Coordinates of N, CA and C in Angstrom, one line a residue:
Chain A
X250 N 0.9 -1.3 0.0 CA -0.2 -0.1 0.1 C 1.0 1.3 -0.3
X251 N 0.5 2.0 -1.1 CA 1.2 3.5 -1.1 C 0.4 4.5 -0.5
X252 N 1.0 5.4 0.4 CA 0.4 6.5 1.1 C 1.0 7.8 0.5
X253 N 0.2 8.8 0.3 CA 0.9 10.1 0.0 C 0.1 11.3 0.6
X254 N 0.7 12.3 1.0 CA 0.1 13.4 1.9 C 0.3 14.8 1.2
X255 N -0.8 15.5 1.4 CA -0.6 16.9 0.8 C -1.5 17.7 1.5
X256 N -0.9 18.9 1.9 CA -1.0 19.8 2.8 C -1.8 21.0 2.1
X257 N -3.0 21.3 2.7 CA -4.1 22.6 1.9 C -3.9 23.4 3.0
X258 N -4.7 24.5 2.7 CA -4.6 25.5 3.5 C -5.4 25.4 4.9
X259 N -6.5 24.4 4.5 CA -7.3 24.1 6.0 C -7.5 22.8 6.3
X260 N -6.7 22.0 5.6 CA -6.7 20.6 6.0 C -5.5 19.5 5.1
X261 N -5.4 18.5 5.4 CA -4.5 17.9 5.0 C -5.3 16.6 4.2
X262 N -4.7 16.2 2.9 CA -5.2 15.1 2.2 C -4.4 13.9 2.2
X263 N -4.9 13.0 2.5 CA -3.9 11.6 2.8 C -4.7 10.5 1.7
X264 N -4.1 10.1 0.9 CA -4.5 9.1 -0.2 C -3.7 8.0 -0.3
X265 N -4.4 6.8 -0.1 CA -3.8 5.5 0.1 C -4.5 4.7 -1.0
X266 N -3.2 4.2 -1.5 CA -3.4 3.4 -3.0 C -3.4 1.6 -2.8
X267 N -4.1 1.0 -3.0 CA -3.9 -0.5 -2.6 C -4.8 -1.3 -1.6
X268 N -4.2 -2.2 -0.7 CA -4.9 -2.7 0.3 C -4.8 -2.1 1.7
X269 N -5.9 -1.8 2.4 CA -5.8 -1.7 3.6 C -6.2 -2.7 4.5
X270 N -5.2 -3.6 5.2 CA -5.5 -4.8 5.9 C -5.0 -4.8 7.0
X271 N -4.7 -6.0 7.9 CA -4.3 -6.3 9.1 C -2.4 -6.1 9.0
X272 N -1.9 -6.2 7.9 CA -0.7 -5.8 7.3 C -0.4 -4.5 7.2
X273 N -1.2 -3.7 6.4 CA -1.1 -2.6 5.8 C -1.5 -1.2 7.2
X274 N -2.5 -1.9 7.8 CA -3.2 -0.6 8.5 C -2.1 0.2 9.4
X275 N -1.2 -0.8 10.1 CA -0.1 0.1 10.8 C 0.4 1.2 10.0
X276 N 0.8 0.9 9.0 CA 1.2 2.1 8.1 C 0.5 3.2 7.8
X277 N -0.9 2.9 7.8 CA -1.8 4.1 7.3 C -1.6 4.7 9.0
X278 N -1.9 4.0 9.9 CA -2.1 4.7 11.5 C -0.8 5.5 11.7
X279 N 0.2 5.1 11.1 CA 1.4 6.0 11.4 C 1.4 7.1 10.6
X280 N 0.9 7.2 9.4 CA 0.8 8.3 8.7 C 0.0 9.3 9.2
X281 N -1.4 8.7 9.8 CA -2.5 9.6 10.1 C -1.9 10.2 11.5
X282 N -1.0 9.4 12.2 CA -0.7 10.0 13.6 C 0.3 11.1 13.0
X283 N 0.9 10.9 12.4 CA 2.4 12.0 12.0 C 1.5 13.3 11.6
X284 N 0.4 13.1 11.1 CA -0.3 14.3 10.7 C -1.0 15.2 12.0
X285 N -1.5 14.1 12.8 CA -2.1 14.7 13.9 C -0.8 15.4 14.7
X286 N 0.3 14.8 14.7 CA 1.4 15.3 15.5 C 1.8 16.6 15.3
X287 N 1.4 17.0 14.0 CA 2.1 18.2 13.5 C 0.7 19.3 13.7
X288 N -0.1 18.9 14.5 CA -1.1 19.9 14.9 C -2.5 20.0 13.9
X289 N -2.4 18.9 12.9 CA -3.3 19.0 11.8 C -4.5 18.1 12.3
X290 N -5.9 18.6 12.5 CA -6.9 17.8 12.8 C -8.0 17.7 12.0
X291 N -7.7 18.1 10.7 CA -8.8 18.2 9.6 C -8.2 17.3 8.4
X292 N -8.7 16.3 8.4 CA -8.0 15.5 7.1 C -9.1 14.9 6.3
X293 N -8.7 14.7 4.9 CA -9.4 13.9 4.1 C -8.7 13.1 3.6
X294 N -9.4 11.7 3.9 CA -8.8 10.6 3.6 C -9.6 10.1 2.0
X295 N -8.6 10.1 0.9 CA -9.1 9.8 -0.3 C -8.9 8.5 -0.3
X296 N -10.0 7.7 -0.8 CA -10.0 6.0 -1.0 C -10.1 5.8 -2.2
X297 N -10.2 6.7 -3.1 CA -9.9 6.3 -4.7 C -9.3 5.0 -4.9
X298 N -8.0 5.0 -4.6 CA -7.1 4.0 -5.0 C -7.2 2.7 -3.9
X299 N -8.1 2.6 -2.9 CA -8.5 1.5 -2.2 C -9.2 0.4 -2.7
X300 N -8.6 -0.6 -2.9 CA -9.5 -1.6 -3.8 C -10.0 -2.7 -2.4
X301 N -9.3 -2.5 -1.2 CA -9.8 -3.5 -0.2 C -9.5 -2.9 0.9
X302 N -10.7 -3.0 2.0 CA -10.5 -2.7 3.3 C -11.3 -3.6 4.4
X303 N -10.3 -3.9 5.4 CA -10.9 -4.6 6.0 C -10.8 -3.9 7.6
X304 N -11.6 -4.7 8.5 CA -12.2 -4.0 9.9 C -10.8 -3.3 10.5
X305 N -9.8 -3.9 10.0 CA -8.2 -3.4 10.7 C -8.2 -2.0 10.4
X306 N -8.5 -1.6 9.0 CA -8.4 -0.5 8.4 C -9.6 0.7 9.1
X307 N -10.8 0.0 9.1 CA -11.9 0.9 9.8 C -11.4 1.4 11.2
X308 N -10.9 0.6 12.0 CA -10.6 0.8 13.1 C -9.4 1.6 13.2
X309 N -8.5 1.7 12.3 CA -7.4 2.9 12.4 C -8.3 4.4 12.1
X310 N -9.0 4.4 11.0 CA -9.8 5.5 10.9 C -10.6 5.9 12.1
X311 N -11.4 5.0 12.8 CA -12.2 5.5 13.9 C -11.5 5.9 14.8
X312 N -10.1 5.2 15.4 CA -9.3 6.1 16.4 C -9.0 7.1 16.0
X313 N -8.6 7.5 14.8 CA -8.0 8.9 14.3 C -8.9 9.8 14.6
X314 N -10.4 9.4 14.1 CA -11.5 10.3 14.0 C -11.6 10.7 15.6
X315 N -11.4 9.7 16.5 CA -11.6 10.1 18.0 C -10.7 11.2 18.2
X316 N -9.5 11.3 17.7 CA -8.4 12.1 17.9 C -8.7 13.6 17.5
X317 N -9.3 13.6 16.4 CA -9.4 14.4 15.7 C -10.7 15.7 16.2
X318 N -11.8 14.7 16.4 CA -12.8 15.3 16.9 C -13.0 15.7 18.6
X319 N -11.9 15.0 19.2 CA -11.7 15.7 20.5 C -11.5 16.9 20.6
X320 N -12.3 17.8 21.7 CA -12.3 19.0 21.8 C -12.7 19.9 20.3
X321 N -13.2 19.3 19.8 CA -13.7 19.9 18.5 C -12.6 20.4 17.7
X322 N -11.5 19.9 17.3 CA -10.7 20.4 16.8 C -10.6 20.3 15.2
X323 N -11.4 19.0 15.0 CA -11.5 19.0 13.5 C -12.1 17.4 13.3
X324 N -12.0 16.9 12.2 CA -12.5 15.7 12.0 C -11.8 15.2 10.7
X325 N -12.0 13.6 10.4 CA -11.5 13.1 9.2 C -12.9 12.9 8.5
X326 N -12.7 13.1 6.9 CA -14.0 13.2 6.1 C -13.4 11.9 5.1
X327 N -14.2 11.4 4.3 CA -13.6 10.3 3.4 C -14.2 10.9 2.1
X328 N -13.2 10.6 1.1 CA -13.7 10.8 -0.4 C -13.5 9.7 -1.3
X329 N -14.4 9.6 -2.2 CA -14.2 8.3 -3.3 C -14.2 7.0 -2.9
X330 N -15.3 6.7 -1.8 CA -15.2 5.2 -1.4 C -15.7 4.4 -2.3
X331 N -15.3 3.3 -2.9 CA -15.9 2.2 -3.7 C -17.2 1.5 -2.8
X332 N -18.1 1.4 -3.6 CA -19.5 1.0 -3.2 C -19.3 -0.3 -2.4
X333 N -18.4 -1.2 -2.8 CA -18.4 -2.6 -1.8 C -17.6 -2.0 -0.5
X334 N -16.7 -1.2 -0.5 CA -16.2 -1.0 0.6 C -17.3 0.0 1.6
X335 N -17.9 0.8 0.8 CA -19.0 1.3 1.7 C -19.8 0.6 2.4
X336 N -20.4 -0.5 1.4 CA -21.1 -1.6 2.0 C -20.7 -2.1 3.4
X337 N -19.5 -2.4 3.5 CA -19.0 -2.9 4.6 C -18.8 -1.9 6.0
X338 N -18.4 -0.8 5.4 CA -18.3 0.0 6.5 C -19.6 0.3 7.2
X339 N -20.8 0.5 6.3 CA -22.1 0.6 7.0 C -22.8 -0.6 7.6
X340 N -22.3 -1.7 7.0 CA -22.6 -2.9 7.7 C -22.3 -2.9 9.2
X341 N -21.1 -2.8 9.2 CA -20.3 -2.8 11.0 C -21.1 -1.6 11.6
X342 N -21.5 -0.6 11.0 CA -22.3 0.6 11.7 C -21.4 1.6 11.7
X343 N -20.2 1.7 11.2 CA -19.2 2.8 11.2 C -19.3 3.8 10.2
X344 N -20.4 3.9 9.4 CA -20.7 4.6 8.6 C -21.0 6.1 8.9
X345 N -21.7 5.8 10.0 CA -22.3 7.0 10.7 C -21.2 8.1 11.4
X346 N -20.4 7.7 11.3 CA -19.1 8.5 12.2 C -18.3 9.1 11.0
X347 N -18.3 9.0 10.0 CA -17.8 10.0 9.0 C -18.9 10.6 7.7
X348 N -18.3 11.6 7.5 CA -18.8 12.2 6.4 C -18.0 11.8 5.1
X349 N -19.0 11.5 3.8 CA -18.5 10.7 3.0 C -18.8 11.6 1.7
X350 N -17.9 12.0 0.9 CA -17.8 12.7 -0.3 C -17.5 12.0 -1.5
X351 N -18.0 12.5 -2.7 CA -18.0 12.0 -3.7 C -16.6 12.3 -4.6
X352 N -16.0 13.4 -4.3 CA -14.7 13.6 -4.7 C -14.0 14.5 -3.7
X353 N -12.4 14.6 -4.1 CA -11.6 15.3 -3.2 C -12.0 16.7 -3.1
X354 N -12.4 17.4 -4.2 CA -12.8 18.8 -4.3 C -13.8 19.1 -3.0
X355 N -14.9 18.3 -3.3 CA -16.0 18.6 -2.2 C -15.6 18.4 -1.1
X356 N -15.0 17.3 -0.8 CA -14.3 17.1 0.6 C -13.3 17.8 1.1
X357 N -12.4 18.3 0.3 CA -11.4 19.5 1.0 C -12.2 20.7 1.0
X358 N -13.3 21.1 0.4 CA -14.1 22.4 0.4 C -14.8 22.4 1.8
X359 N -14.9 21.1 2.1 CA -15.9 20.9 3.5 C -15.5 21.8 4.5
X360 N -14.0 21.9 4.6 CA -13.3 22.5 5.5 C -13.2 24.0 5.5
Chain B
X287 N -2.1 -33.8 -23.7 CA -3.3 -33.5 -23.7 C -3.7 -32.4 -22.7
X288 N -4.3 -31.1 -22.9 CA -4.5 -30.4 -21.6 C -6.0 -30.5 -21.5
X289 N -6.4 -30.6 -20.4 CA -7.9 -30.5 -19.9 C -8.1 -29.4 -19.0
X290 N -9.2 -29.0 -19.5 CA -9.6 -27.6 -18.4 C -10.4 -28.4 -17.6
X291 N -10.3 -28.7 -16.4 CA -11.2 -28.9 -15.3 C -12.3 -27.7 -15.0
X292 N -13.3 -28.1 -14.9 CA -14.1 -26.9 -14.1 C -13.9 -26.9 -12.8
X293 N -14.2 -25.7 -12.0 CA -13.8 -25.5 -10.6 C -14.0 -26.6 -10.0
X294 N -15.5 -26.8 -10.3 CA -16.1 -27.9 -9.1 C -15.3 -29.1 -8.9
X295 N -14.6 -29.3 -10.0 CA -13.7 -30.6 -9.4 C -12.5 -30.4 -8.9
X296 N -12.3 -29.5 -8.6 CA -11.0 -29.1 -7.8 C -11.0 -28.7 -6.2
X297 N -10.3 -28.8 -5.8 CA -10.5 -28.6 -4.0 C -9.1 -27.9 -3.9
X298 N -8.6 -27.2 -4.3 CA -7.4 -26.8 -3.9 C -7.2 -26.3 -2.5
X299 N -6.0 -26.6 -2.0 CA -5.4 -26.3 -0.5 C -4.1 -25.7 -0.5
X300 N -3.9 -24.8 0.0 CA -2.7 -24.1 0.5 C -2.6 -24.0 1.8
X301 N -1.3 -24.1 2.3 CA -0.8 -23.6 3.7 C -0.4 -22.5 3.7
X302 N -0.5 -21.6 4.7 CA 0.2 -20.0 4.7 C 0.9 -20.0 6.3
X303 N 1.8 -19.2 6.3 CA 2.5 -18.8 7.5 C 1.3 -17.8 8.2
X304 N 1.3 -18.3 9.2 CA 0.0 -17.4 10.3 C 0.6 -16.2 10.7
X305 N 0.9 -15.1 9.8 CA 1.2 -13.8 10.1 C 0.6 -13.0 9.1
X306 N 0.7 -11.6 9.2 CA -0.1 -10.7 8.6 C 0.5 -10.7 7.0
X307 N 1.9 -11.1 6.7 CA 2.5 -10.9 5.6 C 1.7 -12.0 4.4
X308 N 0.8 -13.0 5.2 CA 0.3 -13.7 4.1 C -1.1 -13.3 3.8
X309 N -1.6 -12.2 4.4 CA -3.0 -12.1 4.0 C -3.1 -11.6 2.4
X310 N -2.1 -10.7 1.6 CA -2.5 -10.5 0.4 C -2.5 -11.8 -0.5
X311 N -1.5 -12.9 -0.1 CA -1.7 -14.3 -0.8 C -2.8 -14.9 -0.7
X312 N -3.2 -14.9 0.7 CA -4.7 -15.6 1.1 C -5.7 -14.9 0.0
X313 N -5.8 -13.9 0.0 CA -6.8 -13.0 -0.7 C -6.7 -13.5 -2.1
X314 N -5.5 -13.4 -2.8 CA -5.2 -13.7 -4.0 C -5.7 -15.4 -4.5
X315 N -5.0 -16.2 -3.5 CA -5.6 -17.5 -3.7 C -7.3 -17.6 -3.6
X316 N -7.9 -17.1 -2.7 CA -9.6 -17.1 -2.8 C -10.2 -16.3 -3.8
X317 N -9.6 -15.2 -4.1 CA -10.1 -14.5 -5.2 C -10.3 -15.3 -6.7
X318 N -9.0 -15.9 -6.8 CA -9.1 -16.5 -7.9 C -9.9 -17.6 -8.1
X319 N -10.0 -18.3 -6.9 CA -10.8 -19.7 -7.0 C -12.4 -19.0 -7.2
X320 N -12.7 -18.2 -6.5 CA -14.0 -17.7 -6.5 C -14.2 -17.0 -7.8
X321 N -13.6 -16.6 -8.5 CA -13.8 -15.9 -10.0 C -13.9 -17.1 -10.8
X322 N -12.9 -18.2 -10.7 CA -13.2 -19.0 -11.8 C -14.3 -20.2 -11.5
X323 N -14.7 -20.0 -10.3 CA -16.0 -20.8 -10.2 C -17.3 -20.0 -10.4
X324 N -17.2 -19.0 -10.9 CA -18.2 -18.1 -11.6 C -18.9 -17.2 -10.7
X325 N -18.1 -16.7 -9.6 CA -19.0 -15.7 -8.7 C -18.7 -14.2 -9.3
X326 N -19.8 -13.7 -9.2 CA -19.7 -12.0 -9.6 C -18.8 -11.4 -8.8
X327 N -18.3 -10.3 -9.1 CA -17.1 -9.4 -8.6 C -17.7 -9.0 -7.0
X328 N -19.1 -8.8 -7.1 CA -19.7 -8.6 -5.7 C -19.5 -9.4 -4.5
X329 N -19.8 -10.8 -5.0 CA -19.7 -12.0 -4.4 C -18.3 -12.3 -3.9
X330 N -17.4 -12.2 -5.1 CA -16.0 -12.4 -4.8 C -15.4 -11.4 -3.5
X331 N -15.6 -10.2 -3.5 CA -15.5 -9.3 -2.7 C -15.7 -9.8 -1.2
X332 N -17.1 -10.2 -1.2 CA -17.5 -10.5 0.1 C -16.6 -12.0 0.6
X333 N -16.6 -12.9 -0.1 CA -15.7 -14.0 0.6 C -14.5 -13.4 0.8
X334 N -13.6 -12.8 -0.4 CA -12.4 -12.3 0.2 C -12.5 -11.5 1.6
X335 N -13.3 -10.6 1.9 CA -13.5 -10.1 3.0 C -13.7 -11.0 4.2
X336 N -14.5 -11.9 4.0 CA -14.8 -13.0 5.2 C -13.6 -13.6 5.6
X337 N -13.1 -14.2 4.7 CA -11.5 -14.7 4.6 C -10.5 -14.1 5.5
X338 N -10.6 -12.9 4.8 CA -9.3 -11.9 5.5 C -9.5 -11.6 6.8
X339 N -11.1 -11.3 7.1 CA -11.2 -11.1 8.5 C -10.9 -12.5 9.2
X340 N -11.6 -13.6 9.1 CA -11.2 -14.8 9.8 C -9.8 -15.0 9.9
X341 N -8.9 -14.7 8.9 CA -7.3 -14.8 9.0 C -6.8 -14.2 9.8
X342 N -7.5 -12.9 9.9 CA -7.0 -11.8 10.8 C -7.1 -12.1 12.2
X343 N -7.9 -12.7 12.6 CA -8.3 -13.2 13.6 C -7.6 -14.4 14.2
X344 N -7.5 -15.2 13.4 CA -6.8 -16.3 13.7 C -4.9 -15.8 14.0
X345 N -4.4 -14.9 13.2 CA -3.4 -14.6 13.3 C -3.0 -13.7 14.5
X346 N -4.0 -12.7 15.1 CA -4.2 -11.9 16.1 C -4.4 -12.6 17.6
X347 N -5.4 -13.3 17.6 CA -5.9 -13.8 18.6 C -5.6 -15.5 18.5
X348 N -5.8 -16.0 17.6 CA -5.6 -17.4 17.9 C -3.9 -17.7 17.9
X349 N -3.0 -17.1 17.1 CA -1.7 -17.4 17.2 C -1.0 -16.1 18.1
X350 N -1.4 -15.0 18.0 CA -1.0 -14.0 18.8 C 0.4 -13.6 18.9
X351 N 1.2 -13.7 17.8 CA 2.4 -13.4 17.7 C 3.4 -14.8 17.7
X352 N 2.8 -15.8 18.3 CA 3.4 -17.1 18.3 C 3.5 -17.9 16.7
X353 N 4.5 -18.5 16.5 CA 4.2 -18.9 14.9 C 3.2 -20.2 14.8
X354 N 2.7 -20.1 13.7 CA 1.9 -21.1 13.2 C 1.3 -20.9 12.1
X355 N 0.1 -21.9 11.4 CA 0.1 -22.0 10.0 C -1.2 -21.8 9.9
X356 N -1.7 -21.4 8.7 CA -3.4 -21.5 8.2 C -3.4 -22.3 7.1
X357 N -4.1 -23.3 7.3 CA -4.6 -24.1 6.0 C -5.8 -23.7 5.3
X358 N -5.8 -23.4 3.9 CA -7.0 -23.0 3.4 C -7.6 -24.1 2.2
X359 N -8.6 -24.4 2.6 CA -9.0 -25.4 1.4 C -10.4 -24.7 0.7
X360 N -10.4 -24.8 -0.8 CA -11.6 -24.2 -1.4 C -12.4 -25.4 -2.1
X361 N -13.4 -25.2 -2.1 CA -14.3 -26.3 -2.9 C -15.7 -25.6 -3.4
X362 N -16.2 -25.8 -4.7 CA -17.3 -25.2 -5.1 C -18.0 -26.4 -5.7
X363 N -19.5 -25.8 -5.6 CA -20.4 -26.6 -6.6 C -21.0 -25.5 -7.5
X364 N -22.1 -26.0 -8.2 CA -22.3 -24.8 -9.3 C -23.0 -23.7 -8.7
X365 N -23.4 -23.7 -7.6 CA -23.8 -22.3 -7.1 C -23.4 -21.7 -5.8
X366 N -22.2 -22.6 -5.2 CA -22.1 -22.3 -4.0 C -20.4 -22.5 -3.9
X367 N -19.7 -21.6 -2.6 CA -18.3 -21.9 -2.6 C -18.3 -22.2 -1.0
X368 N -17.4 -23.0 -0.9 CA -17.0 -23.5 0.6 C -15.5 -23.1 1.0
X369 N -15.3 -22.3 1.9 CA -13.9 -22.0 2.4 C -13.7 -22.9 3.6
X370 N -12.5 -23.4 4.0 CA -12.3 -24.1 5.1 C -11.2 -23.7 5.5
X371 N -11.0 -23.3 6.8 CA -9.8 -22.6 7.2 C -9.5 -23.6 8.6
X372 N -8.1 -24.0 8.7 CA -7.4 -24.8 9.7 C -6.4 -24.1 10.5
X373 N -6.4 -24.1 11.9 CA -5.3 -23.6 12.5 C -5.0 -24.4 13.9
X374 N -3.9 -23.9 14.4 CA -3.8 -24.7 15.9 C -3.5 -23.7 16.9
X375 N -4.0 -22.7 16.5 CA -3.8 -21.3 17.6 C -4.9 -21.7 18.8
X376 N -5.0 -20.6 19.7 CA -6.0 -20.7 20.8 C -7.7 -20.6 20.2
X377 N -8.4 -21.4 20.9 CA -9.9 -21.3 20.6 C -10.4 -20.3 21.1
X378 N -11.6 -20.2 20.8 CA -12.5 -19.2 21.4 C -14.1 -19.4 21.5
X379 N -14.9 -18.6 22.1 CA -16.1 -19.1 22.2 C -16.8 -17.9 21.4
X380 N -17.2 -18.0 20.1 CA -17.8 -17.3 19.0 C -19.2 -16.5 20.0
X381 N -19.7 -17.4 20.7 CA -21.0 -16.6 21.0 C -20.5 -15.4 22.2
X382 N -19.4 -15.7 22.9 CA -18.9 -14.5 23.7 C -18.7 -13.3 23.0
X383 N -18.3 -13.2 21.8 CA -17.8 -12.3 20.9 C -19.1 -10.9 20.9
X384 N -18.7 -9.7 21.3 CA -19.8 -8.9 21.0 C -20.1 -8.3 19.9
X385 N -21.3 -8.0 19.6 CA -21.6 -7.4 18.2 C -21.3 -5.9 18.3
X386 N -20.9 -5.5 17.0 CA -20.8 -3.9 17.0 C -22.0 -3.1 17.1
X387 N -22.0 -2.2 18.0 CA -23.0 -1.3 18.2 C -23.1 -0.1 17.5
X388 N -23.9 0.0 16.4 CA -23.7 1.5 15.6 C -24.3 2.6 16.6
X389 N -25.0 2.3 17.7 CA -25.7 3.3 18.3 C -24.7 4.2 19.4
X390 N -23.5 3.6 19.4 CA -22.5 4.1 20.6 C -22.0 5.4 20.1
X391 N -21.7 6.5 21.2 CA -21.3 7.7 20.6 C -19.8 7.4 20.4
X392 N -19.1 8.2 19.3 CA -17.7 7.8 18.8 C -16.6 7.3 20.0
X393 N -16.8 8.0 21.1 CA -15.6 7.8 22.0 C -15.6 6.2 22.7
X394 N -16.9 5.7 22.5 CA -16.9 4.4 23.2 C -16.7 3.3 21.9
X395 N -16.8 3.6 20.8 CA -16.6 2.6 19.8 C -15.5 1.7 20.0
X396 N -15.6 0.5 19.9 CA -14.6 -0.6 20.0 C -14.5 -1.4 18.8
X397 N -13.3 -1.9 18.4 CA -13.4 -2.7 17.3 C -13.7 -4.0 17.4
X398 N -13.9 -4.4 18.5 CA -14.2 -5.9 19.0 C -15.3 -6.5 18.2
X399 N -15.3 -7.4 17.8 CA -16.3 -8.0 17.2 C -16.6 -7.8 15.9
X400 N -15.7 -6.9 15.2 CA -16.3 -6.3 14.0 C -15.8 -7.4 12.8
X401 N -14.8 -8.0 13.1 CA -14.5 -8.9 12.1 C -15.2 -10.0 11.9
X402 N -15.6 -10.8 13.3 CA -16.6 -11.9 13.2 C -18.0 -11.4 12.5
X403 N -18.6 -10.3 12.8 CA -19.8 -9.8 12.5 C -19.7 -9.7 10.9
X404 N -18.5 -9.1 10.6 CA -18.6 -9.1 8.9 C -18.8 -10.6 8.1
X405 N -18.0 -11.6 8.9 CA -17.8 -12.7 8.4 C -19.4 -13.4 8.3
X406 N -20.1 -13.3 9.0 CA -21.4 -13.6 9.3 C -22.0 -12.9 8.5
X407 N -21.8 -11.4 8.2 CA -23.0 -10.9 7.0 C -22.4 -11.4 5.9
X408 N -21.1 -11.3 5.5 CA -20.6 -11.7 4.2 C -20.9 -13.2 3.6
X409 N -21.1 -14.1 4.5 CA -21.3 -15.5 4.2 C -22.7 -15.8 4.4
X410 N -23.0 -17.1 4.1 CA -24.2 -17.4 4.3 C -24.3 -18.4 5.3
X411 N -23.0 -19.2 5.6 CA -23.0 -20.0 6.9 C -21.6 -19.8 7.3
X412 N -21.5 -19.7 8.5 CA -20.0 -19.8 9.4 C -20.2 -20.8 10.6
X413 N -19.3 -21.8 10.3 CA -19.0 -22.8 11.5 C -18.0 -23.0 12.1
X414 N -18.0 -22.8 13.3 CA -16.4 -23.3 14.2 C -16.6 -24.6 14.6
X415 N -15.5 -25.1 14.4 CA -15.4 -26.4 15.2 C -14.2 -26.4 16.2
X416 N -14.0 -26.5 17.2 CA -12.7 -26.5 17.9 C -12.5 -28.0 18.6
X417 N -11.3 -28.5 18.4 CA -11.0 -29.9 18.9 C -9.5 -30.0 19.5
X418 N -9.3 -30.0 20.4 CA -8.0 -29.8 21.3 C -7.1 -30.9 20.3
X419 N -7.8 -32.0 19.4 CA -6.8 -33.1 19.0 C -6.5 -32.4 17.7
X420 N -7.5 -32.0 16.8 CA -7.5 -31.6 15.4 C -7.2 -30.3 15.2
X421 N -7.4 -29.5 16.3 CA -7.2 -28.1 16.0 C -8.6 -27.2 15.7
X422 N -8.6 -25.9 15.1 CA -9.6 -25.3 14.8 C -9.9 -25.5 13.3
X423 N -11.2 -25.5 13.3 CA -11.6 -25.7 11.7 C -12.8 -24.4 11.5
X424 N -12.8 -23.8 10.7 CA -13.7 -22.8 10.3 C -14.2 -23.1 8.9
X425 N -15.4 -23.3 8.7 CA -16.1 -23.6 7.7 C -17.3 -22.4 7.2
X426 N -16.6 -21.8 5.9 CA -17.6 -20.8 5.6 C -18.4 -21.0 4.2
X427 N -19.6 -20.8 4.0 CA -20.2 -21.1 2.9 C -20.9 -20.0 2.0
X428 N -21.1 -19.6 0.9 CA -21.5 -18.8 0.4 C -22.1 -19.3 -1.1
X429 N -23.5 -19.2 -1.1 CA -24.2 -18.8 -2.7 C -24.4 -18.0 -3.4
X430 N -24.2 -18.2 -4.6 CA -24.1 -17.3 -5.6 C -25.3 -16.5 -5.6
X431 N -25.3 -15.1 -5.8 CA -26.3 -14.0 -5.7 C -27.2 -14.4 -7.0
X432 N -28.6 -14.1 -6.7 CA -29.3 -14.5 -7.9 C -29.4 -13.5 -9.2

């Protein structure tokens, strides 16, 4: 899994490509934690390139969301979630914890 | 003479190391078999996700960083696929695993039970058999979507 980050004026864009599973979720976690450690709590997670996501990945996103929303500092929003991945997110009831946008522009513009 | 056997003649079995680095290879093994058995992409993903969640649980909870192996056997009929996973890790009681609660406030959300819950939602049948002599056997069945 490859991850890239881009800083915008009001948020940081994190884009992952490939599988997010028990093997790669720690790398995603490290990346998101490094963003938060810089004092950035408004994050767009672009999932256009994510073709597989297990609950290990959802858990990393949930933990990051907890940190970002604490003290109303910001939040994690999702962009370009593939339908089958969205289905599994909704099935385990985690969909309600994230705003989901159709494209990165809309997601970044949200902040 | 080359003979192309339909998927339902085949019952491929592979054994993988019981650690996270095996997950992509397990997924590739499962998805190839499911596609060759004629499942559509929606169902292939469902089977892939269920097996990944099951193997992740075996690796994390069953073996818990101890060395071990996971044996995966695939079998299909005209309209169904059966995946059997065997391991010799620690057993557990599926009845005692909590279900995810979507009504919880964010701060109280826990990952516990999400994997097993997804397995049961993605597959039509999920059976656990824990035998101290033979190890743990997980059998999952999915029927093709209409």
